[in-house]
Coordinates of N, CA and C in Angstrom, one line a residue:
X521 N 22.2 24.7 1.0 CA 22.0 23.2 0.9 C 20.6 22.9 0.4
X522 N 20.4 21.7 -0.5 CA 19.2 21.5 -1.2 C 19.3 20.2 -1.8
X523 N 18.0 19.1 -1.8 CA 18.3 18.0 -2.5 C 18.9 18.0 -3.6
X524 N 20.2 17.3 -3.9 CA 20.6 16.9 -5.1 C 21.0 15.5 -5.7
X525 N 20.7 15.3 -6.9 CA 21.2 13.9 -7.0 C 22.5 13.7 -7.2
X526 N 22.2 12.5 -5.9 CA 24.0 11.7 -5.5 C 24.0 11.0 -6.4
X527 N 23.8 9.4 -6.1 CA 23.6 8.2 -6.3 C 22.8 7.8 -7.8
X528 N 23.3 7.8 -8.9 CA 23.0 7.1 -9.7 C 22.7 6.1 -9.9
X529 N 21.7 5.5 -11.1 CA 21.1 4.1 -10.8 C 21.9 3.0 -10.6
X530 N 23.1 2.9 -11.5 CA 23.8 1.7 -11.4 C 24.1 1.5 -9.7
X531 N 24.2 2.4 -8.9 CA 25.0 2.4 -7.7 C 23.5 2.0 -7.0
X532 N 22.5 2.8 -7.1 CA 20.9 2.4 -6.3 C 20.6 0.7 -6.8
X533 N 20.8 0.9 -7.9 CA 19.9 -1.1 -8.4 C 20.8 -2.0 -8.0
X534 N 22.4 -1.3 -8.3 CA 23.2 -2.6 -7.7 C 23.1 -2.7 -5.9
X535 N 23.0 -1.9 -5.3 CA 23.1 -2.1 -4.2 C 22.1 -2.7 -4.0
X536 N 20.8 -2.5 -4.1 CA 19.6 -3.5 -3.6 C 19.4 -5.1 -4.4
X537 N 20.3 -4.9 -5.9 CA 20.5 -6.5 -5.8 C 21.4 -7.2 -4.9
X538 N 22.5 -6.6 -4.6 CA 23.2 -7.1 -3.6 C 22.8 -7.8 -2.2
X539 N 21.7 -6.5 -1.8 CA 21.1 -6.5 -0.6 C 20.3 -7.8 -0.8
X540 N 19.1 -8.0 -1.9 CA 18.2 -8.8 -2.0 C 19.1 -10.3 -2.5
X541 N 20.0 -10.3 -3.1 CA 20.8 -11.6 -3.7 C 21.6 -12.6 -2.4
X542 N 22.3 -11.7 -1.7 CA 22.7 -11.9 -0.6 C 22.0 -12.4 1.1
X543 N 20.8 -11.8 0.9 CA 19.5 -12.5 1.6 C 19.5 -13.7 1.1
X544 N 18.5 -13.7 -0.3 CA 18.4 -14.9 -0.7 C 19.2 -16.0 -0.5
X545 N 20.7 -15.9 -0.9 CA 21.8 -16.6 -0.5 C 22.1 -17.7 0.6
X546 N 22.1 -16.4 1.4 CA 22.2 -16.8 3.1 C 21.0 -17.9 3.4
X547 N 19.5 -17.1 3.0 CA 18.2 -18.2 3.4 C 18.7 -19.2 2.7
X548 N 19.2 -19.3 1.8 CA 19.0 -21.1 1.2 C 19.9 -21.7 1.0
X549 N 21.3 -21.3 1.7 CA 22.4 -22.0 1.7 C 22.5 -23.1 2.0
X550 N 21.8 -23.6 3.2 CA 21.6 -24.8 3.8 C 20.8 -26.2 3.2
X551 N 19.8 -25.3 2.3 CA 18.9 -26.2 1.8 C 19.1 -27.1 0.1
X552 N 19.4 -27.9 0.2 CA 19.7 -29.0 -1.1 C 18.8 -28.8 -2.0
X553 N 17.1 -28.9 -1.9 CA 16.5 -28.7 -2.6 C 15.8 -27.1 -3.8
X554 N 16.8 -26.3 -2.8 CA 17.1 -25.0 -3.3 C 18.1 -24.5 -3.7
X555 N 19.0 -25.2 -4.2 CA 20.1 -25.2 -4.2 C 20.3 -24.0 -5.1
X556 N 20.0 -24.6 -6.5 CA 19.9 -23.4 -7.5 C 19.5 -22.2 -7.2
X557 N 18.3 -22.2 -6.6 CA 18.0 -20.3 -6.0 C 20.0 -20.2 -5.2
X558 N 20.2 -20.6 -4.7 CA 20.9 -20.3 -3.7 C 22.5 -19.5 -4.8
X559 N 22.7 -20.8 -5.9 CA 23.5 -20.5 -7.0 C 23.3 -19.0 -8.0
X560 N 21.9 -19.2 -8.2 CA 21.5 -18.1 -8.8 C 21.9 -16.4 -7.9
X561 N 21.2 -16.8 -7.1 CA 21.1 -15.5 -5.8 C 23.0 -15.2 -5.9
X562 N 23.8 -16.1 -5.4 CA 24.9 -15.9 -5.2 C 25.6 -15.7 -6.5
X563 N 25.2 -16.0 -7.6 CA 25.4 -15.5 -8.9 C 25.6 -13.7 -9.1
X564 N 23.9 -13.5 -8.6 CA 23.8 -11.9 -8.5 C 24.5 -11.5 -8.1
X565 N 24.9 -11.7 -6.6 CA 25.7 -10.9 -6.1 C 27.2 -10.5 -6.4
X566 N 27.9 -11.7 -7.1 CA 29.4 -11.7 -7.4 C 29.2 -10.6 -9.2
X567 N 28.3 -11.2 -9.8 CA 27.8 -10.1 -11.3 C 28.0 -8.4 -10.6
X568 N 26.8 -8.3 -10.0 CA 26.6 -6.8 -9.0 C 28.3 -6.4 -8.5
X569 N 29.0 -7.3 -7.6 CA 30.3 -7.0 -7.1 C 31.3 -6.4 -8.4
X570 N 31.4 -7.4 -9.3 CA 32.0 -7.1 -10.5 C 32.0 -5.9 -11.2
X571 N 30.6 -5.5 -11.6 CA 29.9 -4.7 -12.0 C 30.8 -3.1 -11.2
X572 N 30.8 -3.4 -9.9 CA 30.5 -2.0 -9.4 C 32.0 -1.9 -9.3
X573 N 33.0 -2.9 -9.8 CA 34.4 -2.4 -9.8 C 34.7 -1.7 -11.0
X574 N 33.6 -2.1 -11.9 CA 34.4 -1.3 -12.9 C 33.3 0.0 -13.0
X575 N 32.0 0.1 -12.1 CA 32.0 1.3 -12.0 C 32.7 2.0 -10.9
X576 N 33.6 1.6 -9.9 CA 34.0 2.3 -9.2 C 35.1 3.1 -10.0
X577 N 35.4 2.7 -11.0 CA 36.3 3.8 -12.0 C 35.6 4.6 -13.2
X578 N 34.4 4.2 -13.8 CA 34.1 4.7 -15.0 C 32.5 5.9 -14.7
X579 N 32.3 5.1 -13.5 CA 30.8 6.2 -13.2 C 31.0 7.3 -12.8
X580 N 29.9 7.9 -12.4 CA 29.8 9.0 -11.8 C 30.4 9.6 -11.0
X581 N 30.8 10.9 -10.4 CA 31.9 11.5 -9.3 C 31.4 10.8 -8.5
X582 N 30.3 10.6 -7.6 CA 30.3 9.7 -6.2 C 30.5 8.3 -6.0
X583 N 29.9 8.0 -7.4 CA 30.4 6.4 -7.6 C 31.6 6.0 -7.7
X584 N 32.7 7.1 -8.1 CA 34.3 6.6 -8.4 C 34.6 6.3 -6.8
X585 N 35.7 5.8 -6.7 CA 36.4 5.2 -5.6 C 37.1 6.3 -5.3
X586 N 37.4 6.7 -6.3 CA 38.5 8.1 -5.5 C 38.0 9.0 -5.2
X587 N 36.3 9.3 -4.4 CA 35.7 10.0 -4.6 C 35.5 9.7 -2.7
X588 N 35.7 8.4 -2.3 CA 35.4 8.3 -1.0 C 36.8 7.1 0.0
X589 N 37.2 6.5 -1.2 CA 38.3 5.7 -0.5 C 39.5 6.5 0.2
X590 N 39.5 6.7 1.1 CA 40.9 7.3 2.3 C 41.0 6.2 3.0
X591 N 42.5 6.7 3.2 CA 43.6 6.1 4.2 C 42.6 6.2 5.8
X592 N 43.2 5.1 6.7 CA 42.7 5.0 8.3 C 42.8 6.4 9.1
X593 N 43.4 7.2 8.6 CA 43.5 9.1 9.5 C 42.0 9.1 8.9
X594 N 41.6 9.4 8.1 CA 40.1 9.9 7.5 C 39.6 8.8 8.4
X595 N 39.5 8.1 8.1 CA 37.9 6.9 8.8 C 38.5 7.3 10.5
X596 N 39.2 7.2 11.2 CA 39.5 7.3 11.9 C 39.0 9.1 12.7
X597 N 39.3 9.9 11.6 CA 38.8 11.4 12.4 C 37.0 11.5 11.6
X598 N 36.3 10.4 11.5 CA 35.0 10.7 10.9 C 34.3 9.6 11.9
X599 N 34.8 8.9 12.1 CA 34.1 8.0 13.4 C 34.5 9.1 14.6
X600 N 35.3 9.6 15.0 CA 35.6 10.9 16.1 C 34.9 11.8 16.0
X601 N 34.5 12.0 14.7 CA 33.5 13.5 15.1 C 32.0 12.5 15.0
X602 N 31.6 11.2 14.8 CA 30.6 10.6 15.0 C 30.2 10.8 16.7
X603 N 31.5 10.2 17.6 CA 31.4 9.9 18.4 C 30.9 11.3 19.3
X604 N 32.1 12.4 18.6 CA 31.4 13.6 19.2 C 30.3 14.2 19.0
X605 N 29.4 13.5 18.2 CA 28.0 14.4 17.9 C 28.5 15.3 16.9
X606 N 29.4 15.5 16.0 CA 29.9 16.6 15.4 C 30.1 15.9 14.0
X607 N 29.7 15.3 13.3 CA 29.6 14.3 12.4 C 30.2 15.7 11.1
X608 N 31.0 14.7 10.2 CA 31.9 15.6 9.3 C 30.6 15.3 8.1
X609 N 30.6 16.2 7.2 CA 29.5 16.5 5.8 C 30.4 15.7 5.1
X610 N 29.7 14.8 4.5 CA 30.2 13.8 3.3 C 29.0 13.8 2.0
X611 N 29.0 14.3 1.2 CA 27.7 14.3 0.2 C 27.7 12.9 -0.3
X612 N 29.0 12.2 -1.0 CA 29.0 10.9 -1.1 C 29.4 9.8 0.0
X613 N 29.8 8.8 -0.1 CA 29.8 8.3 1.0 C 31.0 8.5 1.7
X614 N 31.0 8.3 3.3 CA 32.1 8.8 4.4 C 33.3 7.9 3.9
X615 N 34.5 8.1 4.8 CA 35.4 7.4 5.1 C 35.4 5.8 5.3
X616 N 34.7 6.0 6.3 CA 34.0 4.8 6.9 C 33.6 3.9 5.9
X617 N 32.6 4.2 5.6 CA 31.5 3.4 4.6 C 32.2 3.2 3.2
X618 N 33.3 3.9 2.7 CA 34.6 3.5 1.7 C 34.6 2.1 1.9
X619 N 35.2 1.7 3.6 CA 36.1 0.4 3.7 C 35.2 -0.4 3.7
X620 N 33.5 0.1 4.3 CA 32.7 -1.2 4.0 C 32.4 -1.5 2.6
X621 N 32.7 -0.6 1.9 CA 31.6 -1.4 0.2 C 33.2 -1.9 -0.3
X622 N 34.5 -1.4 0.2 CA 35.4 -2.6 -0.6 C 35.5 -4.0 0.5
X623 N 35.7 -4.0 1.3 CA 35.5 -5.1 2.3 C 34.2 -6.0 1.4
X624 N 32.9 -5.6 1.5 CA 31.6 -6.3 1.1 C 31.8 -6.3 -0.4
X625 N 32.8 -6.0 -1.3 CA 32.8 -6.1 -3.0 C 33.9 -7.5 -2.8
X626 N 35.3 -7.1 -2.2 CA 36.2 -8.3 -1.9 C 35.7 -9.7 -1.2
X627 N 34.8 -9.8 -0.6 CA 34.4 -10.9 0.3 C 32.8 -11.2 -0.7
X628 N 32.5 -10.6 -1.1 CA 31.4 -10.9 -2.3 C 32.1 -11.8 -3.7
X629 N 33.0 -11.5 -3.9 CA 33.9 -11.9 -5.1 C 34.9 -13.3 -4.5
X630 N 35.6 -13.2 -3.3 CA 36.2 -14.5 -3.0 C 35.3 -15.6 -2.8
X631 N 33.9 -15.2 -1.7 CA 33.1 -15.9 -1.6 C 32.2 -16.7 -2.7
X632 N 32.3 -15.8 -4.0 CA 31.0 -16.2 -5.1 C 32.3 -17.3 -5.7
X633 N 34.0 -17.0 -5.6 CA 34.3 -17.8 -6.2 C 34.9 -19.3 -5.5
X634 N 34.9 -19.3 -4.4 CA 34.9 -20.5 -3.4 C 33.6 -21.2 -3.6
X635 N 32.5 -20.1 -4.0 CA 31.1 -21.1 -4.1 C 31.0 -21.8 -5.5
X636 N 31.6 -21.2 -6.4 CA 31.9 -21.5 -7.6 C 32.3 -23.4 -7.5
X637 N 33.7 -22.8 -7.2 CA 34.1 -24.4 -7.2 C 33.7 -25.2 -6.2
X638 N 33.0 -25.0 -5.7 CA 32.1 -25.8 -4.6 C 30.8 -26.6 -5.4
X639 N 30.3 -25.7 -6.3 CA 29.3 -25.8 -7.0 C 30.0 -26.8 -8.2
X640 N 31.1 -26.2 -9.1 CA 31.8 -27.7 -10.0 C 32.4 -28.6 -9.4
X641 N 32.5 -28.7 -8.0 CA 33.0 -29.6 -7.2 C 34.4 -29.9 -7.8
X642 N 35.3 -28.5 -7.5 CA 36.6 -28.6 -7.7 C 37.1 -28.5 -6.2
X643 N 38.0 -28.6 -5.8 CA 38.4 -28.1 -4.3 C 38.8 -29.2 -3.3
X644 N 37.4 -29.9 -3.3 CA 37.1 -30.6 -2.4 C 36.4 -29.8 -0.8
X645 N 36.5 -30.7 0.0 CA 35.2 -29.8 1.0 C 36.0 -28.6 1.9
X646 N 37.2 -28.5 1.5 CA 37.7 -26.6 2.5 C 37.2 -26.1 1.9
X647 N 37.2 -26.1 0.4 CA 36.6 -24.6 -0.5 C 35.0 -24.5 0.1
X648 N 34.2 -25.6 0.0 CA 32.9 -25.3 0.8 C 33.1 -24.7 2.1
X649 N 33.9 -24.7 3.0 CA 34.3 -24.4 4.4 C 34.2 -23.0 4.6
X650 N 35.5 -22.8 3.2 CA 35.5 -21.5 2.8 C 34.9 -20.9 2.9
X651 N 33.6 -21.0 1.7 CA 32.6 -20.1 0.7 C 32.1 -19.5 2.3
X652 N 31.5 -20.9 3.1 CA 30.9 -20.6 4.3 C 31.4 -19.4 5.2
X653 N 32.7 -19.7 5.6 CA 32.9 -18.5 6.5 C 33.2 -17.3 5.9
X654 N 34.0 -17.0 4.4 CA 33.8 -15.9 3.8 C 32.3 -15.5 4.0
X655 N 30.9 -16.2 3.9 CA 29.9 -15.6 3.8 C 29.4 -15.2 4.9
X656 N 30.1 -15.8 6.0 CA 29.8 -15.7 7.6 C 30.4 -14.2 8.0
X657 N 31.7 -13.8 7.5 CA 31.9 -12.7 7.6 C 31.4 -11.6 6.6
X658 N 31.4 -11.8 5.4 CA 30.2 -10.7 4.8 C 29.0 -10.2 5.6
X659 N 28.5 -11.0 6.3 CA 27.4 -10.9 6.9 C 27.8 -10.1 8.3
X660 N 29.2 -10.3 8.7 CA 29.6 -9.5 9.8 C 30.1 -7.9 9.2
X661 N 30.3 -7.9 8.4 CA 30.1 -7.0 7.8 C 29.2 -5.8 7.1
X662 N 27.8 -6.9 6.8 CA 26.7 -5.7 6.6 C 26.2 -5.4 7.7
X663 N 26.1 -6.3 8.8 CA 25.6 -6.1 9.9 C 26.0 -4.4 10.7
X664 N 27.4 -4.6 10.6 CA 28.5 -3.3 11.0 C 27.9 -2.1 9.7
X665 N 28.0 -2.3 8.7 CA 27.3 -1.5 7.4 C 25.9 -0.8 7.8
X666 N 25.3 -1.8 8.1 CA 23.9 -1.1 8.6 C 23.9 -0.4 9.8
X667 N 24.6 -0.8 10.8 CA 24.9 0.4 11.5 C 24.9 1.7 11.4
X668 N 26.0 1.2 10.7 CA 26.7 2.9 10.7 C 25.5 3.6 9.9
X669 N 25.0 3.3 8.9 CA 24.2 3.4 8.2 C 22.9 4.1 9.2
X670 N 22.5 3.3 10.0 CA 21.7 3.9 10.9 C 22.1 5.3 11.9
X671 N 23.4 4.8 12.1 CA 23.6 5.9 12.9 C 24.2 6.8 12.3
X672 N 24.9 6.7 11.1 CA 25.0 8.2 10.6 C 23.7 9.3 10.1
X673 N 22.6 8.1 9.7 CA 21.4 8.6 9.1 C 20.6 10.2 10.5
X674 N 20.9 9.5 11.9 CA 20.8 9.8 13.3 C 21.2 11.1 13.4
X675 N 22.8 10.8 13.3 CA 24.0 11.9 13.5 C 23.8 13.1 12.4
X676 N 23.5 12.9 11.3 CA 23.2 13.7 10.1 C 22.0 14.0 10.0
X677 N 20.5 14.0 10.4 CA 19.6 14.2 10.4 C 19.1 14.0 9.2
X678 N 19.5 12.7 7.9 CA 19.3 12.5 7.1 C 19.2 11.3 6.8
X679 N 18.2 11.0 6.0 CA 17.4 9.0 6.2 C 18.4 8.5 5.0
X680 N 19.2 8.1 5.0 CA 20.2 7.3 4.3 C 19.7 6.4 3.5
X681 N 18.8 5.9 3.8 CA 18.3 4.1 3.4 C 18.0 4.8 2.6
X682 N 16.5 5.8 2.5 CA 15.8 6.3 1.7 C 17.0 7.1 0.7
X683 N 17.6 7.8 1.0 CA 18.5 8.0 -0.7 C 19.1 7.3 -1.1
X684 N 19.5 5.7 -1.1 CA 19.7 4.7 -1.7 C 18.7 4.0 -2.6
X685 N 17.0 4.9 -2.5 CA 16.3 4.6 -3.3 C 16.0 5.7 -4.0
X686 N 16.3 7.3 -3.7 CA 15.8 8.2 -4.4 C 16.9 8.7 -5.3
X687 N 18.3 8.6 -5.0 CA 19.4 9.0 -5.2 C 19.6 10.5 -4.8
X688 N 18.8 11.1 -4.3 CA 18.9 12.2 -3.4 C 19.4 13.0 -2.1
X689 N 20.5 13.5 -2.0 CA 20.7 13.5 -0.7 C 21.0 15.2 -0.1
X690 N 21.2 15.6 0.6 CA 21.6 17.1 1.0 C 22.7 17.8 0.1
X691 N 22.8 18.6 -0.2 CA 24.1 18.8 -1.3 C 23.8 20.3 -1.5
X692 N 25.0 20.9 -1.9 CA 25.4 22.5 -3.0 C 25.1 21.8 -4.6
X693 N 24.3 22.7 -4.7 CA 24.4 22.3 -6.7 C 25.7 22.0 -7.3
X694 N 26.6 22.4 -7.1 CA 27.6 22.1 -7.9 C 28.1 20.6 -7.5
X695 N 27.5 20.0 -6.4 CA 27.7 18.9 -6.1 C 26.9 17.7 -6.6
X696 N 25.9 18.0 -7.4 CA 25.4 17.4 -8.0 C 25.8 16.6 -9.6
X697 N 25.4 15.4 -9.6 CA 26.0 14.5 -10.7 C 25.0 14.8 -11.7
X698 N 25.1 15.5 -13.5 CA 24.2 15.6 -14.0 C 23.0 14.6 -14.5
X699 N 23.2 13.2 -14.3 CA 22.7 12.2 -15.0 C 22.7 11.1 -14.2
X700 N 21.5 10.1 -14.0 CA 21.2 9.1 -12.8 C 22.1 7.8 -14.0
X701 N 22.4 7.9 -15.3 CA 23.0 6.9 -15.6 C 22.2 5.8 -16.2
X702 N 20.4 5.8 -16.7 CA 19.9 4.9 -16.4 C 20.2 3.6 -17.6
X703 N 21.0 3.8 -18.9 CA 21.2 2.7 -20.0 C 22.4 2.4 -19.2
X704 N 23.3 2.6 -18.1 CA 24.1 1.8 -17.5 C 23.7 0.9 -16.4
X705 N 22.4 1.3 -15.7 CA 21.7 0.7 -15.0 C 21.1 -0.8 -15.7
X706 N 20.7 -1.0 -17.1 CA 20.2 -1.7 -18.0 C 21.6 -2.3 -18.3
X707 N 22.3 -1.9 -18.9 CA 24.0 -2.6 -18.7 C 23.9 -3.8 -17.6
X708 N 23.8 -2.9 -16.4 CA 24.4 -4.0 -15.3 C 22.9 -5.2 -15.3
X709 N 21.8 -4.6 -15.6 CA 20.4 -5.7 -15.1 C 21.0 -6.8 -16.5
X710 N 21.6 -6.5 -17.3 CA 21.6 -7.3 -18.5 C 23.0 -8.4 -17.9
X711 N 23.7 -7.8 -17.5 CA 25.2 -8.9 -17.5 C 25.0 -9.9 -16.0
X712 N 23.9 -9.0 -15.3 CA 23.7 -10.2 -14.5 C 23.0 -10.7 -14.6
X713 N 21.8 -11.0 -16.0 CA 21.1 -11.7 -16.2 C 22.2 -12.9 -16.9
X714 N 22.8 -12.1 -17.7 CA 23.7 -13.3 -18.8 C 24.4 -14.1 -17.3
X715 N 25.0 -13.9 -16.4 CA 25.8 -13.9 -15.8 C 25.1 -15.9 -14.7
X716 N 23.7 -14.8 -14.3 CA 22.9 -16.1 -14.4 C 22.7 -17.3 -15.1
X717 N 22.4 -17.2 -16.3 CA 21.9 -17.9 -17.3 C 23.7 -18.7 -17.6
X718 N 24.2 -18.0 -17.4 CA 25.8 -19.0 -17.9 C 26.2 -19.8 -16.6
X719 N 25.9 -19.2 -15.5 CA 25.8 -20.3 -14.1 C 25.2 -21.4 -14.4
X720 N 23.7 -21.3 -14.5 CA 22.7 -22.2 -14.3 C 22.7 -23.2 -15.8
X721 N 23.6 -22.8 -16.5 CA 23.2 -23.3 -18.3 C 23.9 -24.8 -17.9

């Protein structure tokens, strides 16, 4: 076993815009005179959501979906050997952490578009009700995310957060992805810039 690169850029930048977009979000939901940050921010995050669906089929082996999405038997015997201190080797991400990034891509995408028509004031005030509690449970959701996050990092003797920034994680060579991806990385910084700029135009 030996550092190898997991995590390609598109999967490291989008996640921390997510992370950072979705802060943003949350802080200025309430406030009128920030409104636009709040548009923008939540802009990122539904661009980023979008984005990572269609890399969940075209990127890298750990980035594809079929690479970590299982049925509730898997999430179910990988939270069991969590529980028993006996934590199963996942190079990409667990079972577990599958249902959080589609949960947090689905509730990122209903929510950005409930905020949508809230913002052209289509709907009327449920869809705002909406946007709100969709984002109330996103939030219950990273919350549970970071958890596990932590405590797998615990259980595995390995800093998690930190290979979300290095793309590096414990691995067999052959489990390594050849290429971090980085003119797909510029892909995604670019469509959620446009992505921005066509909100706010």
């Amino acid at each position: 076993m030996q550092k190898i690169l997991v995590w390609d850029w598109p999967v490291r930048l989008g996640h921390w815009l997510m992370v950072g977009g979705f802060a943003l979000a949350w802080l200025t939901g309430d406030s009128e005179s920030l409104r636009l940050v709040h548009v923008a921010a939540g802009t990122t995050v539904v661009a980023v959501a979008a984005f990572r669906l269609f890399w969940g089929f075209a990127g890298t082996r750990h980035a594809r979906f079929a690479a970590f999405v299982r049925g509730p038997a898997a999430v179910r015997r990988y939270l069991t050997s969590l529980l028993r201190l006996e934590p199963e080797a996942h190079v990409g991400h667990n079972p577990a952490g599958g249902w959080a990034i589609l949960a947090l891509l689905g509730l990122a995408l209903l929510s950005g578009l409930a905020g949508w028509a809230t913002y052209e004031e289509i709907g009327g005030h449920w869809l705002e009700e909406l946007h709100e509690g969709l984002a109330a449970t996103m939030l219950t959701v990273v919350i549970i995310h970071v958890a596990g996050v932590v405590s797998g990092s615990l259980a595995h003797g390995e800093n998690l957060i930190r290979a979300m920034f290095t793309g590096r994680k414990e691995g067999l060579p052959e489990q390594a992805i050849p290429s971090a991806r980085p003119l797909a990385a510029l892909l995604l910084l670019a469509w959620a810039v446009a992505a921005g700029w066509w909100m706010l135009a």
